[in-house]
Amino acid sequence: MSEYDLYHAAGYQASNDDPQSPQTRTQPAPQFRPQVASTPLGYQQAGSSYSQQAPAGPQSYYGNGPQGSYQTQGEAGQEQSYFPPQGQPGDGQMGGLASQMGNMGIGGDTNAASRPNRKKNRHAHHNLDQPSGFSPGSVQSAQYDPSQQTNSGHPYAGQQITPAMSQFPAQSGSQFSPAIQPSTPNPAMPTPSGPGVSAQGRVDPEQIPSIPRSRDAAAAYYLDHIYPTMEQHLPPPGAISYVAHDQGNSSPKYARLTLNNIPATSEALSATALPLGLILQPLAPVQEGEQAIPTLDFGESGPPRVDRGQRPELTTGTVEYLVPKEYWAKDPVGLHWLFLIDVSQEAVTKGFLEAFCEGILGALYGNGNDSLNREDINGGSPEPRSIPSGSKVGFVSFDKAMHFYNCSDKLEKSQMLVMPDIEDPFVPLGSDGLFVDPYESKSVITSLLTQLPTLFSEIKNPEPALLPTLDAALSALMATGGKIICSLAALPTWGPGRLFLRDENKLHGIETEKKLFQTEHPGWKKTAGKMVENGVGIDFFIAAAGGGYMDIATIGHAAAVTGGETYFYPNYTTPRDMLKLSQEIKHTITRETGYQALMKVRCSNGLQVSSYHGNFLQHNFGADLEFGVIDADKAIGVMFSYDGKLESKLDAHFQCALLYTTAGGQRRVRCTNTVASVSEGAMEGLRFIDQDAVVNMIAREAAAQMTERPLKEIRNALTEKTVDILAGYRKGFSGSRPPGQLVLPENLKEFGMYMLGLLKSRAFKAGHEPSDRRTHTMRLLKSMGTLELSLLLYPRIIPLHSLSPEAGFPSPTSGQLILPPTIRASFSHIEEGGAYLVDDGQICLLWLHTHVSPNLLEDLFGEGKTSLQALDPMLSSLPVLETRLNAQVRNLLTYWGSVRGSKAMSVQLARQGLDGAEYEFARMLVEDRNNEAQSYVDWLVHVHRCIQLELAGQRKREDGGGEGGAMAGITSLRPPYW
């Protein structure tokens, strides 16, 4: 059995199965059927003391998931389970519940009253009439059940798809209302009863909003349906895979508005406390099955006079134009990559130098199985290329001195030129010798990178000089622009720009801690600014062996300002982390990358841009955003404010124009166009909230304040912002409800959990956390798209011991990979003897219980691996075995690797009681009480209590106060120019 390529592609058709949408459009679906691991023939799990006869048909220990309708494969099935069936998780008593919370009902308000629409419909893509099935007068209280969210049995199937292009989905007819019996009866509140209350009067944690349940339902729906960008205007969850069909409104993968129906006035928006913002990811990758972004070249003659349907710029939301020379800052050429390789003592002894060199070789040349053969990259060359034709690479190593390498294809082996002058360095090679075509000079480059670890193994220079090397690299790229890839394994304490240990425990938790999250070194700031000015960006690969201090705040500043990225490996260990490092180097080189970029965002009259958040340089507010480089994984947040009133009879339009040079050497403008409807009040807008965009924008605003405000104030502000949004909905838009009921907007049901995950993230969590980890997470939050942030705040977890026989294999009918249901991130769902995959988009853990089945271990890791102690603690990938379970898990890992951000998918073992990664596993159980923060249930209790105080007019705000109330909200934490 061999490794398998990508196998998942969401179907490109919308079947006419929506009872509310008789005129559903259908798009032809490309029959994408990539190779996957087949079910091993004749495989049968050997019996063990941990196994019992499995019941017939698919089985899940966590209730009915979205995979329940899939049929098993035709081959021999897995006859026995690795783990005996147990009771439903969560049946036991939930520790840490706030018994003093009083009566609390939780209801998803889907039937709030709204005014009838009297406006003339002049909108481009939607009606403002109430959708069928929406009845303002009927309110029912029922146990929360995702299968009852729409009249058609699915939360997405209810979205109308009609020739009139109505964007409004059918509303849920059910709500969830668990409550607990108070220890002291409160005569002002009703006695709790109903399906959400246990015999002990406790809240059933299973009945509060579930992110896994929501994701699984959406993922199952979009396996068989496309997302039409005009006909439906409520985007899918950010963490799932889907195929978007561009109908003139940009795909949510490129642009997501926080509100897809915008109030006409600032007063109406203020009543909701929601941010009005746009998350832009202009170079996001195109998924298999989606139409390519059209590229237009009108030349000197201008656009042709043809029918509108033949003009892509008039019919698609995202389009690119080749621009004339007037838009050239310098003659565009293929992207020049310059690799700066740390050869100091720490890099050599820890194996980081060898791993980095192998990673470069793998990224450039790969092997016969993973070479790229796409026509647009090959450029007609018979040699498979991982970078476009015209791109060039160069190599410089550094410790206390700099070493430049001439890798010309005219040489038999590379030539080294040493630059010992680090005070005023220069480039001793011409561009023709330093930058070469990697495929013409393949043998020279391969020889150089293979010999570098040996060459510097006898040299003992422990202190690298990094800033002078960056200045020299900038000089080499000044004429063309380009991208720097830099490795670093030790704090650069030599030469100009030397750094020192700033992170002291006595600085944590006090006012001055914020200084640790930013650079105060003028040399680093100057170099970063010059890089952007000359169209140069940088990615860092930083290995902190032993968890040492690396001053990510200062070093990573150059990456943040230029539009690059910092890959950080705390506690780096070569055997375990080498695969991850190699894959991430390859991803950095092969993903779509542009350089010398400028961005401008425009909006309709009545609105104005108020702030930007992301990795870029802006000299003054109102100026264009400048990027040295920009890639497919980077997202920009844009906040808007009102400078007038919007016309409710018209739509609101937003456009992002990105001027950049492609890696292939073309100067282009990518235009991303987004449209939203406008209404007089906020009621319609609340029904079309993009939860992922709201969370993403709040996270960016909070991260931007880490260098200005103490962490405690920011945590309090996040809490207050959560209360403001939910209290605003409760006061003005939820209708008449019992005072003890927590009413959540239909599309913000999981908002509280995401905000709790944000509070528990390394950027904001209470307690001790190294400043490098906080700063790294802060910059991730400012540059992440909705997919990567959603996973970071709430990891996805799959139990492996209870996989159904068909899970992890393609469906025999659709060819799509059958995904098992994910479970909630709580230890109450972790079964004794279980095995779990946990992925937060940054790392993937394989957690194994002490009493895990020996049969499971043997099927997963190979013969003789029957105990936790027999496993290699440095394992980073699964072996290829002829077992069903092994094939299932490898397929699931490959799929997860395709639905994540910039971080590679490698496995890290977390064996209970044996590995330090178990602490990371506990941190990723975000529904539990950890990181000095509340559990999910206690958090909702706390938020509910604050909302009740707000409704009673008794809520107090205190700057720097307790956990419950500190500041008015994130909107009060604004830059000086607001």
XYZ file of C-alpha atoms in Angstrom, residues 6 281 283-286 335 337 339 356 358-366 370 372 374 377 386-388 483-485 539-541 564-567 569 578-594 629-635 663 780 783 785 787-788 841-842 894 896-906:
81
model
C -5.765 14.344 -2.016
C -8.092 36.858 1.684
C -5.144 35.181 -2.995
C -7.036 32.329 -1.328
C -6.536 29.021 -3.177
C -9.098 27.799 -5.695
C 10.023 35.959 -8.087
C 13.865 33.575 -3.591
C 17.466 31.468 1.371
C 16.307 22.917 6.819
C 16.653 18.800 3.272
C 13.431 20.799 3.436
C 14.668 23.157 0.707
C 15.681 20.248 -1.509
C 12.328 18.572 -1.002
C 10.470 21.799 -1.757
C 12.403 22.511 -4.946
C 12.776 19.010 -6.363
C 10.669 16.649 -4.273
C 5.235 14.625 -5.418
C 4.109 19.223 -9.593
C 0.582 21.549 -13.616
C 3.903 25.932 -13.524
C 7.563 23.550 -7.996
C 8.016 27.268 -8.732
C 6.989 29.115 -11.908
C 11.187 36.933 -0.965
C 13.601 35.885 1.771
C 13.321 32.515 3.541
C 9.348 34.298 6.150
C 11.189 33.099 9.260
C 11.610 29.493 10.381
C 5.416 37.475 5.531
C 5.033 34.818 8.203
C 6.926 33.407 11.172
C 6.986 29.641 11.608
C 9.005 25.642 16.618
C 11.691 17.459 10.702
C 8.690 16.320 8.649
C 6.612 19.313 9.721
C 9.482 21.686 8.917
C 9.992 20.166 5.460
C 6.302 20.308 4.589
C 5.990 23.916 5.715
C 9.022 24.996 3.680
C 7.451 23.324 0.668
C 4.110 25.001 1.337
C 5.774 28.400 1.625
C 7.486 27.988 -1.740
C 4.622 26.413 -3.693
C 1.605 28.423 -2.483
C 0.481 31.347 -4.614
C 2.682 34.324 -3.747
C 2.788 37.872 -5.035
C 4.911 39.936 -0.302
C 1.398 38.556 0.041
C 0.392 34.901 -0.219
C -2.639 32.668 -0.340
C -2.851 32.202 3.457
C -2.861 35.876 4.496
C -6.048 37.705 5.356
C 5.614 34.771 -8.963
C -1.277 34.819 13.839
C -3.205 37.536 9.721
C -8.336 33.735 7.612
C -10.657 28.741 8.384
C -7.441 28.849 10.372
C -4.849 23.895 12.563
C -1.364 24.410 14.038
C -4.602 13.725 4.346
C -7.386 17.435 7.267
C -4.129 18.518 5.682
C -6.119 19.923 2.768
C -8.575 21.838 4.974
C -6.335 24.029 7.098
C -4.128 27.096 6.757
C -0.386 27.426 6.316
C 0.738 24.838 8.882
C 1.664 21.330 7.791
C -0.178 18.220 8.921
C 2.100 15.987 10.966
